[in-house]
PDB file of C-alpha atoms in Angstrom:
ATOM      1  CA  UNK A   1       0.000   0.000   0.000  1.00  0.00           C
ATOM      2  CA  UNK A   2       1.412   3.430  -0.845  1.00  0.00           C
ATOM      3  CA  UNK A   3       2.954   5.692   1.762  1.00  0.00           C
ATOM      4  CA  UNK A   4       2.162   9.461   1.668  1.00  0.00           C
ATOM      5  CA  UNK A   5       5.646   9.964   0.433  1.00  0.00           C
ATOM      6  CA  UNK A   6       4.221   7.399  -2.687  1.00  0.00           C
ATOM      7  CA  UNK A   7       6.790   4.600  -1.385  1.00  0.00           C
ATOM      8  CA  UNK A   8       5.146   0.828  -0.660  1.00  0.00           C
ATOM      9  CA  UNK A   9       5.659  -1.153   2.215  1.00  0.00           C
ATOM     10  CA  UNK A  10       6.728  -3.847   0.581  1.00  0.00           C
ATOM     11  CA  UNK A  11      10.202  -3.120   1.298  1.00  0.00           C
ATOM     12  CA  UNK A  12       9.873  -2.879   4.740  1.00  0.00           C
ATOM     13  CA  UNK A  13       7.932  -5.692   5.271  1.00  0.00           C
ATOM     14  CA  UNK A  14      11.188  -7.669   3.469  1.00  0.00           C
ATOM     15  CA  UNK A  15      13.550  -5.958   5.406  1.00  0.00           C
ATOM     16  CA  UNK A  16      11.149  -7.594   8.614  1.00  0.00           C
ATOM     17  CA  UNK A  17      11.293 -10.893   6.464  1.00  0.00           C
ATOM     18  CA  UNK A  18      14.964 -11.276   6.345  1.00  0.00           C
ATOM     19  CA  UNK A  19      14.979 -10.116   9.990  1.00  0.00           C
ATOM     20  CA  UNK A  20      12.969 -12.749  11.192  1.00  0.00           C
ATOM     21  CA  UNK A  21      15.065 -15.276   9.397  1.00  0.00           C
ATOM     22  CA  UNK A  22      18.147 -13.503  10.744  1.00  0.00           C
ATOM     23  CA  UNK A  23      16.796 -14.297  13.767  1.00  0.00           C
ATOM     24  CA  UNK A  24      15.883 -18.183  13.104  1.00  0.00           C
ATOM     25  CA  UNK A  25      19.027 -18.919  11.417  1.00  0.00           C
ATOM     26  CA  UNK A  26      20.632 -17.648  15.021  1.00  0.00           C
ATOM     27  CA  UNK A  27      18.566 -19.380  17.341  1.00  0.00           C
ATOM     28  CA  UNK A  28      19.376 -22.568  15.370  1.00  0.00           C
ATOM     29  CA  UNK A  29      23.364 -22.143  15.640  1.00  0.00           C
ATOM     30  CA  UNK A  30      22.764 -21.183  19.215  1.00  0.00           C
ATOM     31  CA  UNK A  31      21.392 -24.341  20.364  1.00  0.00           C
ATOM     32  CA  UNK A  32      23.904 -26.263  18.394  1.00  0.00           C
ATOM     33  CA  UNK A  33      26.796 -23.990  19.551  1.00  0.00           C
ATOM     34  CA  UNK A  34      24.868 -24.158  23.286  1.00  0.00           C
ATOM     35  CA  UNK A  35      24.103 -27.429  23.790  1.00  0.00           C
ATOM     36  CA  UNK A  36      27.573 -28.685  23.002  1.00  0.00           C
ATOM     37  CA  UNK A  37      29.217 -26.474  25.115  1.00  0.00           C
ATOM     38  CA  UNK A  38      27.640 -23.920  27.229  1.00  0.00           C
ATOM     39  CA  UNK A  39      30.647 -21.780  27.639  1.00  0.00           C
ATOM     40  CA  UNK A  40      31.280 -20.931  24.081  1.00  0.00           C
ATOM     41  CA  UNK A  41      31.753 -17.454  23.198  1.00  0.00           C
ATOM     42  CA  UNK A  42      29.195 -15.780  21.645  1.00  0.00           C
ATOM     43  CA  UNK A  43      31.239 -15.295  18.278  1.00  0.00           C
ATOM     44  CA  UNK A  44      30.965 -19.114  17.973  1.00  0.00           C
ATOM     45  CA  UNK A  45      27.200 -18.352  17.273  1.00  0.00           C
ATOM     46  CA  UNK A  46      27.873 -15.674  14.814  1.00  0.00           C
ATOM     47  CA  UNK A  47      30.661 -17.840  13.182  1.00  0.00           C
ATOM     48  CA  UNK A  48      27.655 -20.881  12.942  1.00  0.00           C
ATOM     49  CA  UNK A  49      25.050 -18.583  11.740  1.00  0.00           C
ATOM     50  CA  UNK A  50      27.471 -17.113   9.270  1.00  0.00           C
ATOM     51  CA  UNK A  51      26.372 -13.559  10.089  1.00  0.00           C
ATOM     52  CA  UNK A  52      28.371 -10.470  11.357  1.00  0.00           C
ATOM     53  CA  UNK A  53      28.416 -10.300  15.616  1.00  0.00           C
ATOM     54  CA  UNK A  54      26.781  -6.732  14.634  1.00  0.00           C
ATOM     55  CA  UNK A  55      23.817  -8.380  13.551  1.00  0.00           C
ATOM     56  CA  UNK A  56      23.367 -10.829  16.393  1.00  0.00           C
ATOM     57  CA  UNK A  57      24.375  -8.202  18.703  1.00  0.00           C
ATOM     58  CA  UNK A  58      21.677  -5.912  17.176  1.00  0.00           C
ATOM     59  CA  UNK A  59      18.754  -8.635  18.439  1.00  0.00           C
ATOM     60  CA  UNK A  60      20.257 -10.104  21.846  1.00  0.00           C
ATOM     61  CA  UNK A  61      23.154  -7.416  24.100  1.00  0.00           C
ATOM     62  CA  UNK A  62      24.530 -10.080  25.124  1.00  0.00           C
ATOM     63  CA  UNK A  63      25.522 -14.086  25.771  1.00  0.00           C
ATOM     64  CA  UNK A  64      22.921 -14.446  28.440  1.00  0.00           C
ATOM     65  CA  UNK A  65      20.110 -13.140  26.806  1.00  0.00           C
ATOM     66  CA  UNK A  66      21.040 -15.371  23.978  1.00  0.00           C
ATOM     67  CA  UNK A  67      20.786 -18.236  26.482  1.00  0.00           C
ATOM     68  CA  UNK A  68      17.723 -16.862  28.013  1.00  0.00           C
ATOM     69  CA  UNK A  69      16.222 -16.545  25.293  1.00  0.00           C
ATOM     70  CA  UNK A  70      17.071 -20.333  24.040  1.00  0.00           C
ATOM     71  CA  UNK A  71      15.651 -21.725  27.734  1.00  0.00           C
ATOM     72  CA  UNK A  72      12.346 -19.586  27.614  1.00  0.00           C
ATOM     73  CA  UNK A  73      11.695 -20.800  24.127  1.00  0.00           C
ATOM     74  CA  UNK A  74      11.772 -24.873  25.489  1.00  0.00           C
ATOM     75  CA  UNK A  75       9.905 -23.769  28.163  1.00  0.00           C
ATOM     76  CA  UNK A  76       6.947 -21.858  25.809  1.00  0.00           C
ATOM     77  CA  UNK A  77       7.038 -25.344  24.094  1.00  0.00           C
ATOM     78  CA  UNK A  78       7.176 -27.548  27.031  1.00  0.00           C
ATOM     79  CA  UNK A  79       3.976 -25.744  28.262  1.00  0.00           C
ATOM     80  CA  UNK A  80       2.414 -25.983  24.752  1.00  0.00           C
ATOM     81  CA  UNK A  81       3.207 -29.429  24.540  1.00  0.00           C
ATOM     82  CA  UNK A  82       1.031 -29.957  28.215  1.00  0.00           C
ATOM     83  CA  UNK A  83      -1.463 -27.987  26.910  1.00  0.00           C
ATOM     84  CA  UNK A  84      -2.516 -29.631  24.216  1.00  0.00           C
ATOM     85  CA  UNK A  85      -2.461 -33.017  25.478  1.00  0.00           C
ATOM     86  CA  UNK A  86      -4.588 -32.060  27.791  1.00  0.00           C
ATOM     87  CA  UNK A  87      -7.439 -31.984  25.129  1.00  0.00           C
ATOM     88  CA  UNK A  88      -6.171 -35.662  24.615  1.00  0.00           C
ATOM     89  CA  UNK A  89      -9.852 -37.945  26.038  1.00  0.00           C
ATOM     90  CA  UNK A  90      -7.762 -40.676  26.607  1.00  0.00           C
ATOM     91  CA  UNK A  91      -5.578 -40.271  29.943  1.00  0.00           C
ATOM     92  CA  UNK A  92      -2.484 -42.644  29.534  1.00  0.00           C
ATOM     93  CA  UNK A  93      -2.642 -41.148  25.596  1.00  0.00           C
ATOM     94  CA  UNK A  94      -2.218 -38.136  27.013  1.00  0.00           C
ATOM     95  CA  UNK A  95       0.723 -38.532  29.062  1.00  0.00           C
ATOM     96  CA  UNK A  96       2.429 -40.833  26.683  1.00  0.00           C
ATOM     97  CA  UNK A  97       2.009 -38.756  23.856  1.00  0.00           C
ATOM     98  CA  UNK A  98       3.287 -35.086  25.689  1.00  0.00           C
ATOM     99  CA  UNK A  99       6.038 -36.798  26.900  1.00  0.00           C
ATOM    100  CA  UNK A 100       7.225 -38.169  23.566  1.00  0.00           C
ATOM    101  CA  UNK A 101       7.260 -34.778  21.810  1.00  0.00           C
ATOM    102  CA  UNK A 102       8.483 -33.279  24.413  1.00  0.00           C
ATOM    103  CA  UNK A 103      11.523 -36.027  23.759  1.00  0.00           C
ATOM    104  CA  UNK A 104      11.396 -35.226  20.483  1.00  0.00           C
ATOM    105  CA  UNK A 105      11.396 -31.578  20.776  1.00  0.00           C
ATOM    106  CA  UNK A 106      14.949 -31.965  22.698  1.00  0.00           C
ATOM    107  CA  UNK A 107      12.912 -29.393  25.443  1.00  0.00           C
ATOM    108  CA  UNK A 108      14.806 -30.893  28.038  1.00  0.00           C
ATOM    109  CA  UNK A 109      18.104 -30.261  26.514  1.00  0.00           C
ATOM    110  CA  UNK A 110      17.328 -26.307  26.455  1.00  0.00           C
ATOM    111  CA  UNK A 111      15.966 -26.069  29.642  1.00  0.00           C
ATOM    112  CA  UNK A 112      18.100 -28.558  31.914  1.00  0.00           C
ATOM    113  CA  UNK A 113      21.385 -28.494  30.287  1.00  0.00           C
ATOM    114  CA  UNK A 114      21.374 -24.526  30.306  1.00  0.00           C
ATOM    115  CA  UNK A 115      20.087 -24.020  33.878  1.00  0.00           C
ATOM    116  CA  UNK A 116      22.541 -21.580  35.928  1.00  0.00           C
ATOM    117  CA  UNK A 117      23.844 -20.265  33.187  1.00  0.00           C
ATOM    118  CA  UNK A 118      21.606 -16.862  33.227  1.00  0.00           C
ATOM    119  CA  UNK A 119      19.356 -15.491  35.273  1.00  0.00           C
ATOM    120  CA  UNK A 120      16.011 -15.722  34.970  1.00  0.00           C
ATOM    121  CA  UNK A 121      13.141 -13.671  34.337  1.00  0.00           C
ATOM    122  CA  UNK A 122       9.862 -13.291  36.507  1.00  0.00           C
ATOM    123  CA  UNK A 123       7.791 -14.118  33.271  1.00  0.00           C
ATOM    124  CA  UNK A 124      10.352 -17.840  32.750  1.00  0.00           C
ATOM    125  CA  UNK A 125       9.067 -18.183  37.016  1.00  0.00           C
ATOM    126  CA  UNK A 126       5.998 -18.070  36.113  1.00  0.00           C
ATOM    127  CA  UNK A 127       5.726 -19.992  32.842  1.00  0.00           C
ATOM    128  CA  UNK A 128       8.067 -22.642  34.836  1.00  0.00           C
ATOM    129  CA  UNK A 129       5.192 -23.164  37.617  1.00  0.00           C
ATOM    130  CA  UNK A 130       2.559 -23.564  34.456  1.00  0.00           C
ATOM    131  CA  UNK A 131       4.659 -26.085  33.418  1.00  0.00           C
ATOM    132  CA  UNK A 132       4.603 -27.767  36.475  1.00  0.00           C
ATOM    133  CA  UNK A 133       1.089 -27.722  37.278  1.00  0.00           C
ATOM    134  CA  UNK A 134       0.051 -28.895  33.834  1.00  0.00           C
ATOM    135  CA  UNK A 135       2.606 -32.136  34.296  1.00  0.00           C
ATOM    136  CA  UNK A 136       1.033 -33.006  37.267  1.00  0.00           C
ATOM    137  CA  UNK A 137      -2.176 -32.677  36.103  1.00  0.00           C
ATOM    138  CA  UNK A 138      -1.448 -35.162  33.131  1.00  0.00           C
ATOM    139  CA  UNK A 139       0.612 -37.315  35.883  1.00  0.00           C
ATOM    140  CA  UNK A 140      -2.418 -37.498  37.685  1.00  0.00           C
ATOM    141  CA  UNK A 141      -4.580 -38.216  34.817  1.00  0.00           C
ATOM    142  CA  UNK A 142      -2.136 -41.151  33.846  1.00  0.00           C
ATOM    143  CA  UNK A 143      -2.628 -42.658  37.659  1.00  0.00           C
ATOM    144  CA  UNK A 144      -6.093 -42.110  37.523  1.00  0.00           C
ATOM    145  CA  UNK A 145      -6.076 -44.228  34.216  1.00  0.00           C
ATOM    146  CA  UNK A 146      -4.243 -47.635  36.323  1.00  0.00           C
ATOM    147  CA  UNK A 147      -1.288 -47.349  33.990  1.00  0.00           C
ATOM    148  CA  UNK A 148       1.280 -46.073  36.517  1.00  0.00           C
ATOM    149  CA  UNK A 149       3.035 -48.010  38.837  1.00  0.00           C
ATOM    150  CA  UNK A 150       1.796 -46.310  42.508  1.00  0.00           C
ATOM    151  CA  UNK A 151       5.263 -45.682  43.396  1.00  0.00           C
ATOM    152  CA  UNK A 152       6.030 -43.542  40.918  1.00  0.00           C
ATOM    153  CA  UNK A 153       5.864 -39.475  41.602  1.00  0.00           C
ATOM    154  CA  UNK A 154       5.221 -36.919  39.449  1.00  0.00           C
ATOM    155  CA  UNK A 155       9.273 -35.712  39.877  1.00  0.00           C
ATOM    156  CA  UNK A 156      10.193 -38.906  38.478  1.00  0.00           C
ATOM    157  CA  UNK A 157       9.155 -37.303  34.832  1.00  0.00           C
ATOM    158  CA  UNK A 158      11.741 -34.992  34.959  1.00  0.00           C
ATOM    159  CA  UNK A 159      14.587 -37.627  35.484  1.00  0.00           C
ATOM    160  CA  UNK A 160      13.041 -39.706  32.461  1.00  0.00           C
ATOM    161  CA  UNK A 161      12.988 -36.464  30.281  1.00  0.00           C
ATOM    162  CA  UNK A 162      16.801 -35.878  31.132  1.00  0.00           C
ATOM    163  CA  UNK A 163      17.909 -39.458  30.737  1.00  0.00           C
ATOM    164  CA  UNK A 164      16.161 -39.290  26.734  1.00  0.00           C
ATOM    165  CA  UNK A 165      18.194 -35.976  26.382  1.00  0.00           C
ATOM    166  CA  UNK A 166      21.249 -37.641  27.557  1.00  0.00           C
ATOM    167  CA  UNK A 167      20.921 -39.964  24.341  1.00  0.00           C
ATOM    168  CA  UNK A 168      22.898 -37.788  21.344  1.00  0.00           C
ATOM    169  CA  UNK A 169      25.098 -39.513  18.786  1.00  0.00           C
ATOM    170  CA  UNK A 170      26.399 -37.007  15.814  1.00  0.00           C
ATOM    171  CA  UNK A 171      23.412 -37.952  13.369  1.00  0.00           C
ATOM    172  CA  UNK A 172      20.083 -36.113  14.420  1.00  0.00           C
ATOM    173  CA  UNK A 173      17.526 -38.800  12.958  1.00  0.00           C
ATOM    174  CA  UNK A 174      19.420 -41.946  14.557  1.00  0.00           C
ATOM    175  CA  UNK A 175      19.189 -39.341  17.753  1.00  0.00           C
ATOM    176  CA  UNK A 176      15.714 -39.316  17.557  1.00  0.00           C
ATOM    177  CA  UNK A 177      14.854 -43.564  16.689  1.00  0.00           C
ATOM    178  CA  UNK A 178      17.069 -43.968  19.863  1.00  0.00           C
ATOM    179  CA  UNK A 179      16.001 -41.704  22.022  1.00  0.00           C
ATOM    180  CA  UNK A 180      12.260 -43.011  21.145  1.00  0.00           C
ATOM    181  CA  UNK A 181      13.470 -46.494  22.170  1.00  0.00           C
ATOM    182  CA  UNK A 182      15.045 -44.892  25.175  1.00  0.00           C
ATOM    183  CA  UNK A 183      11.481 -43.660  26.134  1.00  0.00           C
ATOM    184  CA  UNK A 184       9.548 -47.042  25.230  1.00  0.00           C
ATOM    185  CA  UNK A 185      11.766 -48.898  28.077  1.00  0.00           C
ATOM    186  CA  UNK A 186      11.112 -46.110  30.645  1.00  0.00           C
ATOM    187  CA  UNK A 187       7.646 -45.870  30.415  1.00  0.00           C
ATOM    188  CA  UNK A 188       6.884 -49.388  30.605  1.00  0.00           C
ATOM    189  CA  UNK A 189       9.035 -49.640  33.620  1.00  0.00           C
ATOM    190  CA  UNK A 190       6.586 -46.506  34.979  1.00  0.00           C
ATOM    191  CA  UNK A 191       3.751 -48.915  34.046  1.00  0.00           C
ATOM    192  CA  UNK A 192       1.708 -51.233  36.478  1.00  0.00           C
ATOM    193  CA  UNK A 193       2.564 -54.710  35.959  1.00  0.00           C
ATOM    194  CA  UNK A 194       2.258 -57.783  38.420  1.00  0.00           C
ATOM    195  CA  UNK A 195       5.065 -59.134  40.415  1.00  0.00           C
ATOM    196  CA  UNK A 196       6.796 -56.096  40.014  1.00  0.00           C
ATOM    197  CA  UNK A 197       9.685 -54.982  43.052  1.00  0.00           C
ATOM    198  CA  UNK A 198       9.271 -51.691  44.421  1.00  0.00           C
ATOM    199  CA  UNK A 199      11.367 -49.076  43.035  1.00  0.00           C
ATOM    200  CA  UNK A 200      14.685 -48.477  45.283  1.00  0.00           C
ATOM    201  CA  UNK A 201      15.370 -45.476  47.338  1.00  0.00           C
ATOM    202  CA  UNK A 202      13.312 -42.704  48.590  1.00  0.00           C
ATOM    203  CA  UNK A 203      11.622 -40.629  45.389  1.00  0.00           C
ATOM    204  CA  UNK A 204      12.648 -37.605  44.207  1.00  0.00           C
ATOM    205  CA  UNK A 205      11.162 -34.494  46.185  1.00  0.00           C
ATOM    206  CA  UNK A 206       9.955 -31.556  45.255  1.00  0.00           C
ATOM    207  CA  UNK A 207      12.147 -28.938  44.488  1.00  0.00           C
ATOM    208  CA  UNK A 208      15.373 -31.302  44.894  1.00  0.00           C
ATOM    209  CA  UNK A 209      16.676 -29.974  41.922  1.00  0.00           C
ATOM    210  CA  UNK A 210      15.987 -26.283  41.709  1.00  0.00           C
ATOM    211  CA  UNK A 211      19.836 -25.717  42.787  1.00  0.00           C
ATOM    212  CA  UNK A 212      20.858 -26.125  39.258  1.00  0.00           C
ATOM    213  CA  UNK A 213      19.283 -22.834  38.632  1.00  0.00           C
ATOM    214  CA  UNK A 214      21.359 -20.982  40.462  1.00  0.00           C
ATOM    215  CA  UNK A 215      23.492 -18.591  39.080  1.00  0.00           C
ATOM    216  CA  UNK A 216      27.096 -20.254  37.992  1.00  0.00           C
ATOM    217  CA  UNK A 217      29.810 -18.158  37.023  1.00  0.00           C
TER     218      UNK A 217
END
């Protein structure tokens, strides 16, 4: 549509195009360049991205909003994930199927594997304690359903998302077919089935791992 100066926006609205892929293209090499090692400079980014540290500069001031930014963005999913399969009728469905794409997503690895390196925001607080709430309301829909073993604790999902996002070889697909077998052996040891010997130790509490977000230098 014509400006009053007789320009179009179609331009701009390019300009915002390329920025938004800009801004894609980064997020990508950050999570690669991230995940692998979480002290990397930030030029290793740029370097991945193949664009100038000006321009990834211009969208994040510095490393730890980069890293922020990555976390928040596994958390957003995490919760979308949850909230979806709660519209799931069936309840072990549910449960099954929000944890595997939240396996397949790699979530954990952005949220987990990053912790304590940034500090957080009062907006990631309170998405965090969405994402709790709507886990344990899909945990309890899973009980409620018979398929869980009744020694098994809603905290026990978090150490079977981190043991999938342990799984990494170099090749992304094989990544995935393994970590998917990875998953099929955890949840049917989380299922009920007779004769089975209590699980060993005391469970995992609440809030037993929140030290990992603290602040490291």
């Amino acid at each position: 549509m014509p400006t009053p100066s007789g320009k179009t926006d179609a331009p701009l609205a390019g300009r915002r195009a390329q920025a938004a892929r800009n801004d894609e293209v980064i997020l990508e090499a950050a999570r690669a360049v991230f995940l692998d090692d979480p002290k990397a400079p930030i030029a290793a980014v740029a370097e991945r991205a193949g664009v100038g540290i000006s321009a990834l500069y211009r969208r994040y001031a510095g490393k730890e909003d980069l890293l922020r930014q990555l976390c928040h963005d596994g958390l957003r999913r995490y919760v979308a994930e949850a909230e979806a399969a709660l519209g799931e009728p069936d309840d072990w469905a549910a449960f099954a199927g929000f944890v595997a794409r939240v396996v397949d997503a790699d979530v954990h690895s952005l949220t987990v594997h990053l912790a304590g390196t940034f500090t957080p925001t009062e907006e990631m607080g309170r998405d965090a304690m969405r994402a709790n709430e709507l886990a344990t309301a899909l945990f309890q829909r899973a009980r409620a359903s018979g398929r869980l073993r009744p020694d098994v604790v809603v905290q026990d999902l978090g150490l079977l998302l981190e043991a999938c996002a342990a799984v990494r070889v170099p090749d992304a697909e094989r990544t995935r077919q393994l970590r998917r077998r990875q998953l099929a052996v955890l949840l049917a040891g989380l299922s009920t089935a007779p004769d089975t010997d209590p699980l060993p130790g005391p469970p995992p509490a609440a809030g037993e791992f929140d030290w990992r977000w603290q602040r490291r230098e």
